[in-house]
Structures are given as C-alpha cells and as structure tokens.
Coordinates of C-alpha atoms and ligand atoms in Angstrom, one line a residue:
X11 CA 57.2 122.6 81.5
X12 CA 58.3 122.9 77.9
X13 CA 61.2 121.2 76.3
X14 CA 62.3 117.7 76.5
X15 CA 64.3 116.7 79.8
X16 CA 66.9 113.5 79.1
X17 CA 68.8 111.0 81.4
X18 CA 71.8 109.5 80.6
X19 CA 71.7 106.3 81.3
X20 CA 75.0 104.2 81.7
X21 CA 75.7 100.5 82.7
X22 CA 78.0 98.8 84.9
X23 CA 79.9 98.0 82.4
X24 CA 80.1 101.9 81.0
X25 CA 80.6 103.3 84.3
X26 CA 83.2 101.1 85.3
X27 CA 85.3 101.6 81.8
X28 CA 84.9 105.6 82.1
X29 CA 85.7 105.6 85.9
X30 CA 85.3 102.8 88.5
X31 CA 87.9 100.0 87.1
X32 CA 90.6 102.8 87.6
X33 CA 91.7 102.1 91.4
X34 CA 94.2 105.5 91.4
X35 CA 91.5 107.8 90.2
X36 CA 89.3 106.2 92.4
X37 CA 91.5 107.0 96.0
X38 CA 92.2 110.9 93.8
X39 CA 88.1 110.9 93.9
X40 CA 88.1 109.7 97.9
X41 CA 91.1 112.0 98.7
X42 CA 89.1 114.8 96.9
X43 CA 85.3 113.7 98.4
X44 CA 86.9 113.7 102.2
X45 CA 89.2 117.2 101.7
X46 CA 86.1 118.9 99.8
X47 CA 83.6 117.2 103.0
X48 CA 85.9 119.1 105.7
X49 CA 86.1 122.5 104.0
X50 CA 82.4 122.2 104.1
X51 CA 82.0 121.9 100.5
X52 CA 79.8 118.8 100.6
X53 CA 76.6 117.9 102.3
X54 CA 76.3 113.9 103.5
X55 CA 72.9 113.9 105.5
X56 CA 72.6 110.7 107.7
X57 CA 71.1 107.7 105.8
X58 CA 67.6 106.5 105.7
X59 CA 67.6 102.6 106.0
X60 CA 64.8 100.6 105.0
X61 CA 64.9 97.6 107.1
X62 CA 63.3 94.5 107.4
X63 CA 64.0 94.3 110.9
X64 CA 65.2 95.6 114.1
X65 CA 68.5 94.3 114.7
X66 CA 71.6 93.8 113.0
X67 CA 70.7 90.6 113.2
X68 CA 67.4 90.5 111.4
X69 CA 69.1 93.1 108.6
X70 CA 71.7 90.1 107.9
X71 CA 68.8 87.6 107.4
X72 CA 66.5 89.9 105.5
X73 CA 68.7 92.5 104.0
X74 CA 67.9 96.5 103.6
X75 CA 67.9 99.4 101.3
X76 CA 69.9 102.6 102.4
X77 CA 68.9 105.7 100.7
X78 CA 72.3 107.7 101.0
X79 CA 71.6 111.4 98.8
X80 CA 74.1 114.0 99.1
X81 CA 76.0 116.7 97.2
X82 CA 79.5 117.4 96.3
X83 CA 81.0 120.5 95.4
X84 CA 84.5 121.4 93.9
X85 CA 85.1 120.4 90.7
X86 CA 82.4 117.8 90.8
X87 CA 79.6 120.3 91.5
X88 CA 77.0 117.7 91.7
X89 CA 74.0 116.5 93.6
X90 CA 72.5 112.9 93.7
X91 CA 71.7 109.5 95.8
X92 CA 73.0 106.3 96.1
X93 CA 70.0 103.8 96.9
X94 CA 71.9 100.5 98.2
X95 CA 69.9 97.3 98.2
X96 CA 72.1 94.2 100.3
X97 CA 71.1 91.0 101.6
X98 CA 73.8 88.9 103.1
X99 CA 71.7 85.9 102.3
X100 CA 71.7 86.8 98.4
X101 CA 75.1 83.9 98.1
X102 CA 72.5 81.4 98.4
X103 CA 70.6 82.8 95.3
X104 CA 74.3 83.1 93.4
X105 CA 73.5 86.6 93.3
X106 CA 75.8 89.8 95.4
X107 CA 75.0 90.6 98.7
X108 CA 74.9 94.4 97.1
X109 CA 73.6 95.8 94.1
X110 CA 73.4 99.6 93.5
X111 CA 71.7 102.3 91.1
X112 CA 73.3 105.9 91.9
X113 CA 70.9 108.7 90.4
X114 CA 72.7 112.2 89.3
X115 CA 71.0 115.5 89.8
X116 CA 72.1 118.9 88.4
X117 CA 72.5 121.4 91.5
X118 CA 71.3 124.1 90.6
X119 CA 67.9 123.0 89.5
X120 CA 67.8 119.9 91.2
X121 CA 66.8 118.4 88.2
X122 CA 68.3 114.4 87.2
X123 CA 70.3 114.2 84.5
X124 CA 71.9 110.7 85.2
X125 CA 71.2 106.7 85.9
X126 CA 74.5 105.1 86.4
X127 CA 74.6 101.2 87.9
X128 CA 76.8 101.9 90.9
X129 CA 77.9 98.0 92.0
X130 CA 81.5 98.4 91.1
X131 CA 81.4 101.9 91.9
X132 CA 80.8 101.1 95.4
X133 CA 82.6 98.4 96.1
X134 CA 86.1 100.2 94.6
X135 CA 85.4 103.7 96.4
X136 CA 85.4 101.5 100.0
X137 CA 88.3 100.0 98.5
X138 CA 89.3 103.3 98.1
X139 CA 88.5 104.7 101.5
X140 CA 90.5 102.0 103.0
X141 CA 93.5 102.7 100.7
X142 CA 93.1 106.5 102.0
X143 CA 93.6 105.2 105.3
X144 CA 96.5 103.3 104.9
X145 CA 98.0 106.2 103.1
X146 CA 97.7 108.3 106.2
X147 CA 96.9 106.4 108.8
X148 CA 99.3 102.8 108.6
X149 CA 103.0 102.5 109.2
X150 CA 105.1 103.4 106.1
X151 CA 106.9 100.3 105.9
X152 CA 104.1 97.9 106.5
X153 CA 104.4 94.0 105.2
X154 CA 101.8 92.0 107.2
X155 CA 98.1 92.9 106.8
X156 CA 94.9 90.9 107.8
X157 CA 91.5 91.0 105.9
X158 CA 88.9 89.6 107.4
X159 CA 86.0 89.3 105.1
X160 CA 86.5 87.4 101.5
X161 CA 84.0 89.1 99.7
X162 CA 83.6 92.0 97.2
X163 CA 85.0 94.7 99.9
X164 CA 87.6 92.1 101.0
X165 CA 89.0 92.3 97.4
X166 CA 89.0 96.1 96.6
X167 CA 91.0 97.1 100.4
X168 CA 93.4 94.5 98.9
X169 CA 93.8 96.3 95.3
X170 CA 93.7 100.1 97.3
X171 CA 95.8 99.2 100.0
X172 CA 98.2 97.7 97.7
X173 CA 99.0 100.3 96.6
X174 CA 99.3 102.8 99.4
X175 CA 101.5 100.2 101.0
X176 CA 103.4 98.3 98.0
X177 CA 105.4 97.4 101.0
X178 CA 103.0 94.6 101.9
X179 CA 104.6 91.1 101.3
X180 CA 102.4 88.9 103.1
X181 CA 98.3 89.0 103.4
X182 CA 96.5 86.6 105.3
X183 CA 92.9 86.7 105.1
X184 CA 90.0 84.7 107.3
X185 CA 86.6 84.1 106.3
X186 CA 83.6 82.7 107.8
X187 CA 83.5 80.2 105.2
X188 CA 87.0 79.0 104.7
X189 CA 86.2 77.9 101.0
X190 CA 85.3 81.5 100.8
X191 CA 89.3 82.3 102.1
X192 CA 90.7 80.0 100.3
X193 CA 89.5 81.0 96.6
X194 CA 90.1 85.1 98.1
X195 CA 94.0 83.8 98.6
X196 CA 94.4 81.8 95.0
X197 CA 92.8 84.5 92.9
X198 CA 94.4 87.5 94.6
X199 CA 97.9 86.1 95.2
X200 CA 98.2 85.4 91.3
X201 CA 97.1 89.2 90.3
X202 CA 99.1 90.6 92.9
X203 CA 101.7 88.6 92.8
X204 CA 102.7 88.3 96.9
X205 CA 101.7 85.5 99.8
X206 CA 98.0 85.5 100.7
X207 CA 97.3 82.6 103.3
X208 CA 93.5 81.5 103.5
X209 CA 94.0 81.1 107.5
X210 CA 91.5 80.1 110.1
X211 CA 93.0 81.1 113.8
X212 CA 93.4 84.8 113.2
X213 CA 95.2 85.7 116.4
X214 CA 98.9 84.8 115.3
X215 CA 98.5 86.7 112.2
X216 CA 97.0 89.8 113.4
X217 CA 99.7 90.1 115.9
X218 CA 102.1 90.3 113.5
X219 CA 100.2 92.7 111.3
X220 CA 100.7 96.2 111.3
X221 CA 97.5 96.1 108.9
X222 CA 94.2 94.8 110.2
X223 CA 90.9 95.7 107.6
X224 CA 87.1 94.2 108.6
X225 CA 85.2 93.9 105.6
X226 CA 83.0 91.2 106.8
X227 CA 79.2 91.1 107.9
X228 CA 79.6 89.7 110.7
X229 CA 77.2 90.4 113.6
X230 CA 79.5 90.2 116.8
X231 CA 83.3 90.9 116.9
X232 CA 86.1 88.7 115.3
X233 CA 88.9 91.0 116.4
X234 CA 90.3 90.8 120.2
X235 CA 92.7 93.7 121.7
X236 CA 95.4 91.4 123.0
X237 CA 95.8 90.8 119.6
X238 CA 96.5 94.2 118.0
X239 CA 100.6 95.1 118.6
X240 CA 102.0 98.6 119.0
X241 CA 102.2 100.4 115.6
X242 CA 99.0 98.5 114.0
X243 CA 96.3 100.4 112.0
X244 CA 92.3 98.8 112.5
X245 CA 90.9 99.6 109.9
X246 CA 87.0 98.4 110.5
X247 CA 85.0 98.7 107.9
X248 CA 81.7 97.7 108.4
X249 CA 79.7 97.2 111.6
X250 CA 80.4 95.4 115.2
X251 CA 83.8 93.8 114.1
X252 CA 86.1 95.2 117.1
X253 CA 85.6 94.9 120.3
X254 CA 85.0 97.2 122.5
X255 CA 88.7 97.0 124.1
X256 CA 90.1 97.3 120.9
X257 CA 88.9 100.8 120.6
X258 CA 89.8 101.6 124.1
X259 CA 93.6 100.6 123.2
X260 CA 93.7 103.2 120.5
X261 CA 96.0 106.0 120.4
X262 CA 94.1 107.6 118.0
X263 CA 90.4 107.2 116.8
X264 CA 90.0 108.7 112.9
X265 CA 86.5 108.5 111.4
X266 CA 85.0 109.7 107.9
X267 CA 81.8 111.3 109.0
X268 CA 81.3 111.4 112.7
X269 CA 77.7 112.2 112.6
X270 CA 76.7 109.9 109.9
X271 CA 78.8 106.9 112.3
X272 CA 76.5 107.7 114.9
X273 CA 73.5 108.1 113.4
X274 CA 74.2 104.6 111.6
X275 CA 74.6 103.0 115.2
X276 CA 76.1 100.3 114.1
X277 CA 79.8 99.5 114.0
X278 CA 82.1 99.3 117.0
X279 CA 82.6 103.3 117.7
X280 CA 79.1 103.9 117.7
X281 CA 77.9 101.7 119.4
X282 CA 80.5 102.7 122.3
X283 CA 79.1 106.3 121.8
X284 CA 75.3 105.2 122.9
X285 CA 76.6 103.1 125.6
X286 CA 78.3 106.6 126.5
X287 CA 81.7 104.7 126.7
X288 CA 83.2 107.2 124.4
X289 CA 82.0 111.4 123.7
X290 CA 82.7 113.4 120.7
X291 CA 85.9 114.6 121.9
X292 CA 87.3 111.2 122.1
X293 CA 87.1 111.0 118.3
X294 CA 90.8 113.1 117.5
X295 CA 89.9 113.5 113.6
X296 CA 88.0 113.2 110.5
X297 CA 90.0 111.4 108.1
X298 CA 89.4 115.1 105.7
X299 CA 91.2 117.0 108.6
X300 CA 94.1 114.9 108.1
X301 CA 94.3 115.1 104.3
X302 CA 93.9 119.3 104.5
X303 CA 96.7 119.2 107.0
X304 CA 94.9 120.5 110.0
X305 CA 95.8 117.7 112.0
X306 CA 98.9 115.2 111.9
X307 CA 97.9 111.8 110.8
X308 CA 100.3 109.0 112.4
X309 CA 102.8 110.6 114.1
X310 CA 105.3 107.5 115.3
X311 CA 106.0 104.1 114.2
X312 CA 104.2 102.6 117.7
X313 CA 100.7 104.7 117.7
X314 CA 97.8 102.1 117.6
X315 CA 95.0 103.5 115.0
X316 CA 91.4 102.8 115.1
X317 CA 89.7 104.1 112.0
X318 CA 85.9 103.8 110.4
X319 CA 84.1 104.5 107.5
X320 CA 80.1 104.5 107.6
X321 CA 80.1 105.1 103.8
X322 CA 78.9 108.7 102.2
X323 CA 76.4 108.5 99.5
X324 CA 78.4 111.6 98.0
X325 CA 81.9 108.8 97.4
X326 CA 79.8 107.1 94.8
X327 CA 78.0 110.7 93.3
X328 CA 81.6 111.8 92.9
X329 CA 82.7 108.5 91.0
X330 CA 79.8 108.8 88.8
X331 CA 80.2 112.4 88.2
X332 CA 83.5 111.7 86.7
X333 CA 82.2 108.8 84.4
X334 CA 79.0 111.1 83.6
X335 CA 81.2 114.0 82.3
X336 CA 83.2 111.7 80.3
X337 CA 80.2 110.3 78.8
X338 CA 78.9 113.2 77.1
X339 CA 82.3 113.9 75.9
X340 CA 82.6 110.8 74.6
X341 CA 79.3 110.3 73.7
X342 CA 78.8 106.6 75.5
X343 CA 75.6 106.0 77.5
X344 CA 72.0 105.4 76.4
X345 CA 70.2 108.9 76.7
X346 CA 66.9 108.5 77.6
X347 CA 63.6 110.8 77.5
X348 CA 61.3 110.6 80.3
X349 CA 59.6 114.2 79.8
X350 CA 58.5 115.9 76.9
Ligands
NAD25 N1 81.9 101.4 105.2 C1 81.5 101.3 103.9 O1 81.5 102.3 103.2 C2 81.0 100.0 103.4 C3 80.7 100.0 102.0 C4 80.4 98.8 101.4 C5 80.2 97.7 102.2 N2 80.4 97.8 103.6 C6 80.2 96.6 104.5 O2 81.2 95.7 104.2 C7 80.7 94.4 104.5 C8 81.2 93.4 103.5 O3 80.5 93.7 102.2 P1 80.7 92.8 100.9 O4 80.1 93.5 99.8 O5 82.2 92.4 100.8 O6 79.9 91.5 101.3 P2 80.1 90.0 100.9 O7 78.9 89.3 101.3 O8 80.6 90.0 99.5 O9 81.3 89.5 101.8 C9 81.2 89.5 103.2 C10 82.1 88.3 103.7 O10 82.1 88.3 105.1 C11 82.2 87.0 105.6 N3 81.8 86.9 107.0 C12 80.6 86.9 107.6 N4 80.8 86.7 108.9 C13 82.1 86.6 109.2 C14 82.9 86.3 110.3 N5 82.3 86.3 111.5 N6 84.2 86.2 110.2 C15 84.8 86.3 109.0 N7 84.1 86.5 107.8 C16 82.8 86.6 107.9 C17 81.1 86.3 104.6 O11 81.3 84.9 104.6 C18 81.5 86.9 103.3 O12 82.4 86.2 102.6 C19 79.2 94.5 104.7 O13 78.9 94.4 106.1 C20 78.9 95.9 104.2 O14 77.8 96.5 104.8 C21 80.8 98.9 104.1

C-alpha cells in the first residue's frame, strides 16, 4: 500500500463538546439511528460478549467486554464498533462501572479513519433511547416517574426524559445503596429544578407513576406487577429487572432490536422468550416502526407499555459520526499516523 493512512483521534472531552453533551441532538441521532434501522438502512449484528463467566451473576462480579460493530446509513453513512468494557465492581476502585472506545471505519473501504472515547457517548444515547420512548411510548401528560438505578444511566433517562415529558413534577428514585439515591436526588433536583425523593419502599411510588425506567444492574427483579397502574410505561433498560408478570400485564411490548434482545438473553423479555413464555409475534413493534409511522405507538391514556432496549453498537457510531464530521471541519482532534 502506498500513501499514508491517518486516524483522528478525539477525547472524551472533544467528542462530548462536538456531539455527546448535546441531549436534543442526541434523541435527533436515536430517532434517526431507529427510523434508518427499520427501513433497513443499518446493520446491528448480535454482540460478541467476552465474559468472565457464565451467569449474570458472575458478569456483575467480574465484569465483560461487548464487542458491538455495526453500520449506519443515511446521512451518517458510516461503519464502525463500539467495544464496551464494564465491571459493576469498578465503584470499589473509584473508577465507572463503563468505559468505552468506539472505532470509525469508512464504508466503502472498510478502512478506520476514527478513535473517539465513547463514555459519555454512551451513557447520553441510552439516555437518549429512553427519552425516545417516552416520546412515543408514555402518557402525554405524565408527572410521576420512577428510576431505579442511581448511576450514570440513571442520570441521562432523567436529562432525556425530561424533556420528552417536561410535564414530570415529581421523580423518585431507589437505589441499592441508599447513599447512592440520595446524592442522585440532591444533584439532579438542583439542575432540574423539580422534587426528586431518594426513596427506599418503591411500591407506593411506582403505583402512582405513569413513568417507571430500570437502569440498575441488578441481578433479579425489583419491579412487581401489582405495582404498575393502568396507563404506566416500563421502560427496562438493562437486564432481569421486571418480573415476569409485569410483562404479561402489558398491552403492548415495544423493543429496539428484537433479534439482538434475544440473542443477548438477558433482560426480562428474553429471558421469557427461551422459557418459550412469549413468541415473536407477541412482540407488537420495534420502537423504528413506530417513529416511521407504520404502527401506532400509545393509542389511549390506560394502555400499560413494556419497552427494552439491548443497546446497538450503531447508536454510539452515529453519535461519533456527527462529532467526527465536525472535527475535520473544525479541525479539533489529534490526527494520528499508523501507516505509511
Ligand atoms: N440498554 C442499553 O443500551 C444500556 C446501555 C448502557 C447501560 N445499560 C445497563 O444499565 C445498567 C446501569 O448502568 P450504569 O452505567 O448506570 O451503571 P452504574 O454502576 O453507574 O449504576 C448502576 C446502579 O444500579 C444500582 N443497583 C444495583 N442493584 C440494584 C437493585 N437491586 N436495586 C436498585 N438499584 C440497584 C447500583 O447500586 C448502581 O448505583 C447496567 O446494567 C448496564 O448494563 C444498558
């Protein structure tokens, strides 16, 4: 090969200037990634996790890597992966339970062109996805809402539901680690400006929530069904945090990537699906189906929602596309040789 071949190399704090720290453009990215994903303009393969382990269990005590590659087309027209290290132990060390390095590649020749730290990036489009929910999927006049989960996910569904909902007056949010709640509620009521209660018996408060998110990593479910009332979204965002009842109580189930949820095999959907409690027909819609208008999202003010997002390498590619492109223009970023 002749010629010199650069990457563009930019850090967390570059990436999230040029595109992450923007919550709106990040839920016009997630709107754009799930549309573009249904009119089959995007590939998502399944995720290739490297565990430590063989149950969710032993991935909380010794973490994993997921590989998550993927390409996304429209006026992103990009390739890439997201390679996702966690370990839920990591708050002992001081340190993130997540840290992420999202690698570009051009599409046509496959070849990378970009390095980006994606730790913010992924943390706001999850935010994001969850805000894309609420959008379509939650009661228009919603004030209650429940987070469960005070982490770094916990804070970005606040900041995108926010503002899908601006109706929410009052957020209560429950943590393993009370401590944990209680800082979650001080910091977020002061930049938000509403009530957010640190609580610890969740059961009153998510039966008056028509908002319900599960950003936690907890390993069995925290959310009963005799606590969801008519009209409430479930928005469960990470792995065995409904129970199984919950789902059966749904109206309607809404998923982002069907296949990738039951490859992944692990939050409350899935696992239902290889106990063969639900089929592939009992899913009524990819979240992309509802934004293209092929289906109705909510449809009255009682319908109970169950929706979950496995995560798509090809959210954070898009994110990081944006940032890259603005880059060049504006000439930030370390460029890098590595042939020549
Ligand atoms: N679906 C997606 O696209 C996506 C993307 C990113 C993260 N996630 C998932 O979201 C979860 C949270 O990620 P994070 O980065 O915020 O992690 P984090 O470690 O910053 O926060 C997780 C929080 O959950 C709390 N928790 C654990 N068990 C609990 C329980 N039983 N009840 C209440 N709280 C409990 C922990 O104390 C912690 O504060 C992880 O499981 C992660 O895999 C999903």
């Amino acid at each position: 090969m002749s010629g010199k071949l650069e990457i563009l190399f930019l850090s967390n704090k570059q990436v999230n200037a040029l595109a992450a720290d923007n919550m709106i453009e990040v839920m016009h990215d997630m709107e754009r990634v799930l549309s573009l994903l249904d009119e089959g303009k995007a590939i998502s393969p399944n995720k290739a996790v490297l565990s430590w382990g063989e149950t969710v269990e032993d991935e909380n005590k010794y973490g994993r890597i997921n590989a998550m590659p993927g390409y996304i087309g429209g006026e992103y027209d990009m390739a890439g992966i997201k390679w996702i290290g966690s370990n839920p132990q990591n708050y002992k060390l001081g340190l993130p339970r997540a840290t992420v390095l999202v690698v570009l590649n051009d599409p046509v020749t496959k070849i990378p062109v970009a390095v980006s730290d994606g730790t913010t990036v992924s943390a706001k489009r999850t935010g994001a996805i969850g805000g894309v929910a609420a959008k379509y999927l939650s009661v228009s006049n919603a004030s209650n809402m429940t987070i469960f989960g005070a982490g770094a996910q916990g804070r970005t569904q606040l900041e995108a539901i926010l503002l899908a909902r601006p109706t929410i007056k009052n957020v209560y949010i429950n943590d393993a680690f009370f401590e944990k709640a209680q800082e979650f509620a001080e910091e977020m009521s002061k930049k938000y400006g509403i009530t957010v209660t640190p609580i610890k018996e969740p059961e009153q408060y998510c039966s008056k929530s028509e908002i319900i998110v599960t950003v936690t990593t907890a390993t069995e479910p925290i959310v009963e069904a005799s606590w969801i009332k008519p009209g409430t979204l479930m928005i469960n965002m990470a792995d065995y945090e409904f129970t199984y009842d919950c789902v059966k109580m749904a109206d309607k189930i809404v998923v982002d990537n069907w296949e990738n949820i039951k490859h992944r095999k692990i939050s409350t959907v899935a696992l239902m699906y290889h106990e063969g409690l639900i089929k592939d027909e009992d899913i009524t819609a990819h979240i992309g189906e509802i934004i293209n208008g092929k289906k109705p999202g909510r449809e009255s003010d009682d319908e109970i929602i169950y929706f979950n997002a496995v995560g798509m390498g090809i959210e954070d590619i898009a994110v990081v596309t944006r940032a890259y492109k603005k880059a060049l223009a504006q000439g930030v970023g370390t460029k890098v040789t590595y042939w020549e």
